[in-house]
PDB file of C-alpha atoms in Angstrom:
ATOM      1  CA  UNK A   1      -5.360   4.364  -6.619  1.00 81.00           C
ATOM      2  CA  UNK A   2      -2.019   5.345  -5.718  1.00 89.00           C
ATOM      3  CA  UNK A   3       1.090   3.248  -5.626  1.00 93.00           C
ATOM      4  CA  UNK A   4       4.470   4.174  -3.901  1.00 96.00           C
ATOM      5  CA  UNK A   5       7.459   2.501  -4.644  1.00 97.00           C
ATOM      6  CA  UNK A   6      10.771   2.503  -2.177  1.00 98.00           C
ATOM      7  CA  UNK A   7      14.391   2.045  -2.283  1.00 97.00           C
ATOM      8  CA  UNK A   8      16.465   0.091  -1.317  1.00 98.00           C
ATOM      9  CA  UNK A   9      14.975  -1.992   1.241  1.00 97.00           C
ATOM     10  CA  UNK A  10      17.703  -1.930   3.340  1.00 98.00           C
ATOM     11  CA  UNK A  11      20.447   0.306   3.421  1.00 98.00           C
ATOM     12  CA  UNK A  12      23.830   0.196   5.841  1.00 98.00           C
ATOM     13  CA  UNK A  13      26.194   3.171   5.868  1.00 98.00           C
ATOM     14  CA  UNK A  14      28.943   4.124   8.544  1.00 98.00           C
ATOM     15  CA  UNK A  15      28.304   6.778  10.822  1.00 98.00           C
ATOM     16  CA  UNK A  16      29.024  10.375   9.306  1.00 97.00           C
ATOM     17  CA  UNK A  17      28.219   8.698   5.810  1.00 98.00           C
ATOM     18  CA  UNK A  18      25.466   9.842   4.185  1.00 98.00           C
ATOM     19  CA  UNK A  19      21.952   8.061   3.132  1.00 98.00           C
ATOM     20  CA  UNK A  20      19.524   8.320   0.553  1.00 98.00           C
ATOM     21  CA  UNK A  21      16.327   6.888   0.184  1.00 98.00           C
ATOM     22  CA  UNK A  22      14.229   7.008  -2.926  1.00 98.00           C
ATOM     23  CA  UNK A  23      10.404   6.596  -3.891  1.00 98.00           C
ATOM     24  CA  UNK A  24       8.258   6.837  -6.843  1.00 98.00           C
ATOM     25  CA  UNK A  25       4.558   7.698  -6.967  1.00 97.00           C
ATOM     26  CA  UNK A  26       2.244   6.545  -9.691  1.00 95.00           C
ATOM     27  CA  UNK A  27      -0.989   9.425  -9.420  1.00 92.00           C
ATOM     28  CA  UNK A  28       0.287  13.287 -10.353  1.00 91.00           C
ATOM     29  CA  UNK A  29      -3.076  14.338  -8.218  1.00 90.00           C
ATOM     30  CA  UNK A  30      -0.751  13.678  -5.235  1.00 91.00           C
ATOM     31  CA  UNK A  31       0.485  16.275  -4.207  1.00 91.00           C
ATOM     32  CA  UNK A  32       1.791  15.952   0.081  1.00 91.00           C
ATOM     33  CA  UNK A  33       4.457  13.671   0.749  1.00 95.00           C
ATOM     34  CA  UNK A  34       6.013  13.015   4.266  1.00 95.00           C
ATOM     35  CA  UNK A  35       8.577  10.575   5.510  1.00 98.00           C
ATOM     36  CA  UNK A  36       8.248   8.859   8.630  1.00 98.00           C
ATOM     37  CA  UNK A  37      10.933   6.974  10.801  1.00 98.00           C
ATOM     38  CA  UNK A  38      10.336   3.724  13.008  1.00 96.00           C
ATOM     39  CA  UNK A  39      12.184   2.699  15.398  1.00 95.00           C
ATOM     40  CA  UNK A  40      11.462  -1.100  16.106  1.00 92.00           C
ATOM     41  CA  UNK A  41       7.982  -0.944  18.323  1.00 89.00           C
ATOM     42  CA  UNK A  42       7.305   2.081  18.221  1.00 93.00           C
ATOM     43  CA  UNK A  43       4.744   4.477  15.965  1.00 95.00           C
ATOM     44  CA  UNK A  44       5.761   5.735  13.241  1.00 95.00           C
ATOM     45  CA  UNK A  45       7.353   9.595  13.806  1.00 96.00           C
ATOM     46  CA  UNK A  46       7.131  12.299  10.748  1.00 96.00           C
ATOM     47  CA  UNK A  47      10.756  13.650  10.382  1.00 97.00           C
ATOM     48  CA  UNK A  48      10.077  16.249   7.228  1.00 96.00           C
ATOM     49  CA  UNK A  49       7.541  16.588   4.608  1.00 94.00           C
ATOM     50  CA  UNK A  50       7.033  18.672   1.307  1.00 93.00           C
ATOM     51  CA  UNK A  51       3.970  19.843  -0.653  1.00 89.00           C
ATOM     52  CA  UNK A  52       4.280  20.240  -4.756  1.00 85.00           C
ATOM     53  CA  UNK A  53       4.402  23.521  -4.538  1.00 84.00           C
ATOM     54  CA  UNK A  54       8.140  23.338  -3.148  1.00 82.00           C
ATOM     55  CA  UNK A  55      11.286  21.383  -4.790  1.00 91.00           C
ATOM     56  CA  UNK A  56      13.278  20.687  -1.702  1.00 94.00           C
ATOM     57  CA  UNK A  57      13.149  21.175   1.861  1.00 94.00           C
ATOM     58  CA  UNK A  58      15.937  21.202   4.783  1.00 96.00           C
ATOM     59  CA  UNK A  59      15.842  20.498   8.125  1.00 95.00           C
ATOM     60  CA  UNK A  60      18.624  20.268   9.653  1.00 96.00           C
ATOM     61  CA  UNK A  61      20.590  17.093   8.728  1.00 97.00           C
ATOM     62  CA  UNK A  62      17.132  15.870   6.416  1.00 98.00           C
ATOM     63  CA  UNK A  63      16.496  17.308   3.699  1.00 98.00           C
ATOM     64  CA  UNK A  64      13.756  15.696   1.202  1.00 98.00           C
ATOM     65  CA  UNK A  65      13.742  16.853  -3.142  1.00 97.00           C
ATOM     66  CA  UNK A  66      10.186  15.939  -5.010  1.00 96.00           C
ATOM     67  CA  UNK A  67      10.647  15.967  -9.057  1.00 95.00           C
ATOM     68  CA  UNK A  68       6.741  16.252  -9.776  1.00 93.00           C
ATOM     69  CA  UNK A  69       7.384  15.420 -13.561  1.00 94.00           C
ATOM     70  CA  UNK A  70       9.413  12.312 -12.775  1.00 95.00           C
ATOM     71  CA  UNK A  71       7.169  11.559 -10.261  1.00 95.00           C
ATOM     72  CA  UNK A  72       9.632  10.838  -7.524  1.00 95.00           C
ATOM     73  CA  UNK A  73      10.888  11.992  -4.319  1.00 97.00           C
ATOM     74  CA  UNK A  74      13.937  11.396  -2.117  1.00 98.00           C
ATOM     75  CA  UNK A  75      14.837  11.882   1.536  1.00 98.00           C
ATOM     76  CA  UNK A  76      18.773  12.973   1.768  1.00 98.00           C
ATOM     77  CA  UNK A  77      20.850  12.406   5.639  1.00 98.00           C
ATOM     78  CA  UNK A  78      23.847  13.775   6.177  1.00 98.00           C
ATOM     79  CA  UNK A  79      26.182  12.801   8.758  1.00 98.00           C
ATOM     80  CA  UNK A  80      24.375  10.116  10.240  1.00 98.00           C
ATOM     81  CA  UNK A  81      24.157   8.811  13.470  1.00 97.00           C
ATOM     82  CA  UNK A  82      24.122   5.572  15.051  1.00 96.00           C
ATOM     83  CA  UNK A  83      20.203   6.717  16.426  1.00 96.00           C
ATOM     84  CA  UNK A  84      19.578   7.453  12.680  1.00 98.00           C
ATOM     85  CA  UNK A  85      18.811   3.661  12.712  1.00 98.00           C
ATOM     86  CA  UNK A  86      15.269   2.761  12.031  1.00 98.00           C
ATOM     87  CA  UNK A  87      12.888   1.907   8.986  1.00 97.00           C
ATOM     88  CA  UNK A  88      12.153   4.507   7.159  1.00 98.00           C
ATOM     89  CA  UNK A  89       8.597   4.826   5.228  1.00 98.00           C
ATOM     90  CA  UNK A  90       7.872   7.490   2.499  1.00 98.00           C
ATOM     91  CA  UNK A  91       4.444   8.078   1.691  1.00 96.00           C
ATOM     92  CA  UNK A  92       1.955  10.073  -0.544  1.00 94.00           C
ATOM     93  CA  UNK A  93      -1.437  11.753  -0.138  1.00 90.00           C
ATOM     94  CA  UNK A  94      -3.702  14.097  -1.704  1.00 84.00           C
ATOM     95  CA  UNK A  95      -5.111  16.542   0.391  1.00 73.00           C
ATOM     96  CA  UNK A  96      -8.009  17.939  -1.917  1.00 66.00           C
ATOM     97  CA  UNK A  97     -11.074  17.393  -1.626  1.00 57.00           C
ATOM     98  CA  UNK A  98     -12.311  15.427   1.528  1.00 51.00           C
ATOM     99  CA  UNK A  99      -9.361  13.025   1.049  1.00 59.00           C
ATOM    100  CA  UNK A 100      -5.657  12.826   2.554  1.00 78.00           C
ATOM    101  CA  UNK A 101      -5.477   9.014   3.588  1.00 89.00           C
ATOM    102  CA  UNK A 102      -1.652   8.541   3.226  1.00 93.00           C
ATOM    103  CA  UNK A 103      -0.445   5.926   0.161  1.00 94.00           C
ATOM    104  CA  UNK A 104       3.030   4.120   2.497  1.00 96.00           C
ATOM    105  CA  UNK A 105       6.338   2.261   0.928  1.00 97.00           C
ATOM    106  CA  UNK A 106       7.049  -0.315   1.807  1.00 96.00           C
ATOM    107  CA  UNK A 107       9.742   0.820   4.376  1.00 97.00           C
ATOM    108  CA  UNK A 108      13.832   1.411   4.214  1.00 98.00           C
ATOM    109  CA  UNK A 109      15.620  -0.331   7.087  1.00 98.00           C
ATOM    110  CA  UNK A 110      18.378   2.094   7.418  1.00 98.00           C
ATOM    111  CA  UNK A 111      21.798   1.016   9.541  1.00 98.00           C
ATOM    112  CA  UNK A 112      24.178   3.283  10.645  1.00 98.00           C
ATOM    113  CA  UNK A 113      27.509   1.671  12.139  1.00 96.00           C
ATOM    114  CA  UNK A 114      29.640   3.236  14.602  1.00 92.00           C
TER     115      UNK A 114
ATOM    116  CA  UNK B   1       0.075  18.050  25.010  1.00 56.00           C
ATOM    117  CA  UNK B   2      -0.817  14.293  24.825  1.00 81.00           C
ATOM    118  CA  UNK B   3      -0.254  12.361  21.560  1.00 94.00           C
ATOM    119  CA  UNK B   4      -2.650   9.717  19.737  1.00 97.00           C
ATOM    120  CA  UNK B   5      -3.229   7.032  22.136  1.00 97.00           C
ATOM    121  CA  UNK B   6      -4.761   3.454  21.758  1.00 98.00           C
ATOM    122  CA  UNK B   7      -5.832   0.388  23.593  1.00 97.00           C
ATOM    123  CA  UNK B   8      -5.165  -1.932  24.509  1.00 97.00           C
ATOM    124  CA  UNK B   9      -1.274  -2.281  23.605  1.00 97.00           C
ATOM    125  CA  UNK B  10      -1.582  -5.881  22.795  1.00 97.00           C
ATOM    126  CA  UNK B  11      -4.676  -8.465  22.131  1.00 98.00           C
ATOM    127  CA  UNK B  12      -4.307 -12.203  22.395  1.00 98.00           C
ATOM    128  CA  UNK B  13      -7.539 -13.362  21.073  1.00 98.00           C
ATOM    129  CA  UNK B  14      -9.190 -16.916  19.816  1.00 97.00           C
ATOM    130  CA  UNK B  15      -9.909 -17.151  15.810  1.00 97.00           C
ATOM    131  CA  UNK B  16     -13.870 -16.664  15.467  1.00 97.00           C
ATOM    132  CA  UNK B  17     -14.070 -13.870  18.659  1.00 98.00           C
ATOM    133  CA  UNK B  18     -14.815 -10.547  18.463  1.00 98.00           C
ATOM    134  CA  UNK B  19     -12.361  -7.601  19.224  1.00 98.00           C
ATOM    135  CA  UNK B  20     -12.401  -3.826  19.245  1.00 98.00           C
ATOM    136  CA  UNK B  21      -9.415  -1.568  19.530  1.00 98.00           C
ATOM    137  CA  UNK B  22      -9.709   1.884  20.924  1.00 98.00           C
ATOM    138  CA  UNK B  23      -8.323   5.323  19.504  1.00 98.00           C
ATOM    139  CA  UNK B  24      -8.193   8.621  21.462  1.00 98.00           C
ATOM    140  CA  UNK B  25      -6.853  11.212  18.986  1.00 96.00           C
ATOM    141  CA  UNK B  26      -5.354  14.302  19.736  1.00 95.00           C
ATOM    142  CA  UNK B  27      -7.706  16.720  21.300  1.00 93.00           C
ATOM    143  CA  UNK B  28      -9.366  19.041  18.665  1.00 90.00           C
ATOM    144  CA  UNK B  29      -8.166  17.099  15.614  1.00 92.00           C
ATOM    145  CA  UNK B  30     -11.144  16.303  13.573  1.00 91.00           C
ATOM    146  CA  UNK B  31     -10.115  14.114  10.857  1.00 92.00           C
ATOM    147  CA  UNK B  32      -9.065  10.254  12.087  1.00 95.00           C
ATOM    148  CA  UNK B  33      -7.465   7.341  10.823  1.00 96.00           C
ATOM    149  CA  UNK B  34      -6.964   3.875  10.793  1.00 98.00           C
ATOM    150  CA  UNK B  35      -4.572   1.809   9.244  1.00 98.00           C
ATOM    151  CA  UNK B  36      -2.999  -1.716   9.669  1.00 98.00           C
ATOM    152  CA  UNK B  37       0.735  -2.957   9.430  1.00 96.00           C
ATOM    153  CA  UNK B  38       1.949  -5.963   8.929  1.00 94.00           C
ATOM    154  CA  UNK B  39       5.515  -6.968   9.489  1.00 91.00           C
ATOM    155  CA  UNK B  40       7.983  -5.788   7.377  1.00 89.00           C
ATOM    156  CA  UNK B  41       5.313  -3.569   5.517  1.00 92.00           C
ATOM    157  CA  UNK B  42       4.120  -0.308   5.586  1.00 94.00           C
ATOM    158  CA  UNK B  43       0.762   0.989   6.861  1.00 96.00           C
ATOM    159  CA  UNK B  44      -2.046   0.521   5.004  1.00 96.00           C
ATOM    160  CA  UNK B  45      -5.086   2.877   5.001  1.00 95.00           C
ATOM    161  CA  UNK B  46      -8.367   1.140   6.491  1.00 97.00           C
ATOM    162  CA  UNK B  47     -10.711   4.122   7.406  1.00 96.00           C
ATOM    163  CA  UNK B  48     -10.906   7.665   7.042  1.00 93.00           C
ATOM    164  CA  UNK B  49     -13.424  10.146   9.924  1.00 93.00           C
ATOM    165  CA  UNK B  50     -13.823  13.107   9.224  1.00 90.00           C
ATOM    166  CA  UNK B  51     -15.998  14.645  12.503  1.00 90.00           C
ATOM    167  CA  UNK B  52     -18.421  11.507  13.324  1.00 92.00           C
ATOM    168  CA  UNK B  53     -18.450  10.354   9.717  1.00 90.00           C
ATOM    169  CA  UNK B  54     -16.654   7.997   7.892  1.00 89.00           C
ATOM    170  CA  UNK B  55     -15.298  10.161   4.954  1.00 86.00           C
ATOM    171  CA  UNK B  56     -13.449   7.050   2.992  1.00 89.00           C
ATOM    172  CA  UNK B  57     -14.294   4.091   4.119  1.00 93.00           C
ATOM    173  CA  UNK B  58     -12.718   2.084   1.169  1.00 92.00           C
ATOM    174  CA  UNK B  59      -9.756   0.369   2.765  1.00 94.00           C
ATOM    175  CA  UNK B  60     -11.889  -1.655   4.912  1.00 96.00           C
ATOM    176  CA  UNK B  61     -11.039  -5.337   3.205  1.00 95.00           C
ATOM    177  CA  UNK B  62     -14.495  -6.858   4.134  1.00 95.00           C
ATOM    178  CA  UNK B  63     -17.909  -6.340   6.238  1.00 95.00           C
ATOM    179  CA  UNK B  64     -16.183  -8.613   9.314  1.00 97.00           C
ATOM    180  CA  UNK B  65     -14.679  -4.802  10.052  1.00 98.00           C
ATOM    181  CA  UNK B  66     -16.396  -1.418  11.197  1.00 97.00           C
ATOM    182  CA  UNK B  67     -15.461   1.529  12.925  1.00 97.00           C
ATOM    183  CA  UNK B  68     -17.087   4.534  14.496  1.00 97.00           C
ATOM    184  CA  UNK B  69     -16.373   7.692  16.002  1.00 96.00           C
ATOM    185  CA  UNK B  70     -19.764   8.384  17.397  1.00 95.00           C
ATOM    186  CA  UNK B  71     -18.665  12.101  19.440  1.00 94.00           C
ATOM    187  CA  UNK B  72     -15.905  12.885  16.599  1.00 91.00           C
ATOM    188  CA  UNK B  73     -13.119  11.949  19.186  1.00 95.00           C
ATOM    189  CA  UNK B  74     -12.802   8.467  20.075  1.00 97.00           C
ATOM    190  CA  UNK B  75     -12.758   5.910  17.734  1.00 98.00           C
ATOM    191  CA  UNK B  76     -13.538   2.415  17.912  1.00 98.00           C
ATOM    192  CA  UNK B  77     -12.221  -0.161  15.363  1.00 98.00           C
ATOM    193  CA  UNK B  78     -14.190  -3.778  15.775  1.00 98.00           C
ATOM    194  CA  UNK B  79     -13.738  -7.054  13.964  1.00 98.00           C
ATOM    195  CA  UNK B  80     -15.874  -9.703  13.925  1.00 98.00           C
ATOM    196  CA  UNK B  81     -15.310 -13.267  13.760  1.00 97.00           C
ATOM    197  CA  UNK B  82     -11.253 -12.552  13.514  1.00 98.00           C
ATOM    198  CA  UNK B  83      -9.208 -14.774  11.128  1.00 97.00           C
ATOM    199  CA  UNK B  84      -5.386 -15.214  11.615  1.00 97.00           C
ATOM    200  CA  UNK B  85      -4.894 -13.294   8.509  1.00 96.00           C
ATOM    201  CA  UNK B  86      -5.937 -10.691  10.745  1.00 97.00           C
ATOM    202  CA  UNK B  87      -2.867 -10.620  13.163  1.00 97.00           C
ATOM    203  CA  UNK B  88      -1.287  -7.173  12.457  1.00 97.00           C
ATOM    204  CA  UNK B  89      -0.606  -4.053  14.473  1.00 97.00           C
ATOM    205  CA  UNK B  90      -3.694  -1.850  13.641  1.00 98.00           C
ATOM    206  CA  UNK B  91      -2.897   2.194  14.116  1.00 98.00           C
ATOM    207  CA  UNK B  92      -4.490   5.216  14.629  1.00 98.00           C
ATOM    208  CA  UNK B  93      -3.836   8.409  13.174  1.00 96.00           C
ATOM    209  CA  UNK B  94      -5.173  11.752  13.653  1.00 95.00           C
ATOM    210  CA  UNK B  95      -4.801  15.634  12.384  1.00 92.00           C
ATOM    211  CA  UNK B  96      -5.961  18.434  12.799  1.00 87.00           C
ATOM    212  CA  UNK B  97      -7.977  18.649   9.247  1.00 76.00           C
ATOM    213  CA  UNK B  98      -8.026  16.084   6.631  1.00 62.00           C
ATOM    214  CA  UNK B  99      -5.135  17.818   5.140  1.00 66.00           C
ATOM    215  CA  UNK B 100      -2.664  18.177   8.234  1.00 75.00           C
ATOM    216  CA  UNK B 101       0.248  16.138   8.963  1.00 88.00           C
ATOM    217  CA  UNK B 102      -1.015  12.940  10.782  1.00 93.00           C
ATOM    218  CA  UNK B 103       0.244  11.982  14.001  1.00 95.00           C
ATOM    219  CA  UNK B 104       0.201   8.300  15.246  1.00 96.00           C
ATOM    220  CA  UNK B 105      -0.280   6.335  17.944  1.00 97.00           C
ATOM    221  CA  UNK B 106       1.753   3.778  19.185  1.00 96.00           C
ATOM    222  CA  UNK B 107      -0.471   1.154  18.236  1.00 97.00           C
ATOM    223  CA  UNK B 108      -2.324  -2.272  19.207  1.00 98.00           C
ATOM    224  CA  UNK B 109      -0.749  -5.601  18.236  1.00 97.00           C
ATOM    225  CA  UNK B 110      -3.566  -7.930  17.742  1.00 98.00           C
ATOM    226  CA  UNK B 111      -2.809 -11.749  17.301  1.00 98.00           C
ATOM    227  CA  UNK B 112      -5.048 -14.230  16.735  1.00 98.00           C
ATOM    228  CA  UNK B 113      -4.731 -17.767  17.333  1.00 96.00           C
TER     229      UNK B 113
END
């Protein structure tokens, strides 16, 4: 099956910095890959997410890039905020076939001081 | 509209009872999901419904757990005879095919003693 990799585990950056979060997939079938933010208690939240049909996306202050070859992703924050705080989960899916159960990291706990 | 929600929020239970945690996904999504997190990890895929059936079953980790969707909208997770090992918050996910983006519910923290 699938395995996702994430880094760094924790990350701490001063407000207006910005933050970058890697992963790395393992199966080039996958091909749907959305990040989700949680805030402590509460369910997980999609913020952005790309297909491998696209190289980048923007939203805003998030942006995510997917290198299919490499077989890794990464979601980019500019200016961040002190409510920017939260782990941070990448995941992985394919969404052939009757499938799409999502493949998680392992989580970035992301600090942003004032 | 109304999100993913689940019940109960929390469940104190005894090891060797039986539980079963409640889903109501988003109204019209067919495909559901269940997954478990443990603290400090990131969800892990239990169950897969597509409609009433279980599309992908394979996350499961042993017969003590089953789930059903019996009208393809509310799920049910249950767990037999829990073990401590089984303390985790277990969520529910839904969308609107098995290829959408998958919302979440806020999930149900189940301890067992």
């Amino acid at each position: 099956g699938e395995n996702v990799e994430q880094h760094p585990s924790t990350l701490s950056v001063q407000e207006g910095d910005s933050a970058v979060i890697k992963c790395t997939y393992s199966d080039s079938a996958s091909n749907y890959f959305p990040w989700y933010k949680q805030e402590l208690g509460k369910r997980p939240q999609l913020i952005i997410d790309i297909r491998s049909n696209v190289g980048e996306k923007k939203d805003q202050r998030i942006a995510v890039t997917l290198n299919k070859t490499a077989k890794h992703f990464s979601l980019h924050i500019t200016e961040t905020q002190p409510e920017d705080s939260a782990v941070y989960f990448c995941a992985a899916s394919f969404t052939g076939s009757t499938l799409g159960r999502l493949y998680f990291g392992r989580g970035t706990q992301l600090t942003v001081w004032p | 509209g109304a999100g993913v929600s689940q019940t109960p929020s929390n469940k104190v239970t005894e090891k060797g009872k039986y539980v079963e945690l409640r889903c109501d996904p988003i109204s019209g999504h067919t495909a559901l999901y269940w997954y478990r997190q443990s603290l400090g990890q990131g969800p892990e895929f239990l169950i897969y419904f597509q409609g009433t059936g279980a599309a992908d079953d394979s996350g499961l980790p042993n017969d003590r757990f089953f789930a059903v969707r019996p009208e393809g909208s509310v799920s049910t997770l249950k767990i037999q005879r829990t073990e401590r090992g089984d303390s985790a918050v277990y969520l529910c996910a839904s969308s609107l095919e098995g290829v959408g983006t998958q919302y979440f519910g806020p999930g149900t923290r189940l301890t067992v003693l």
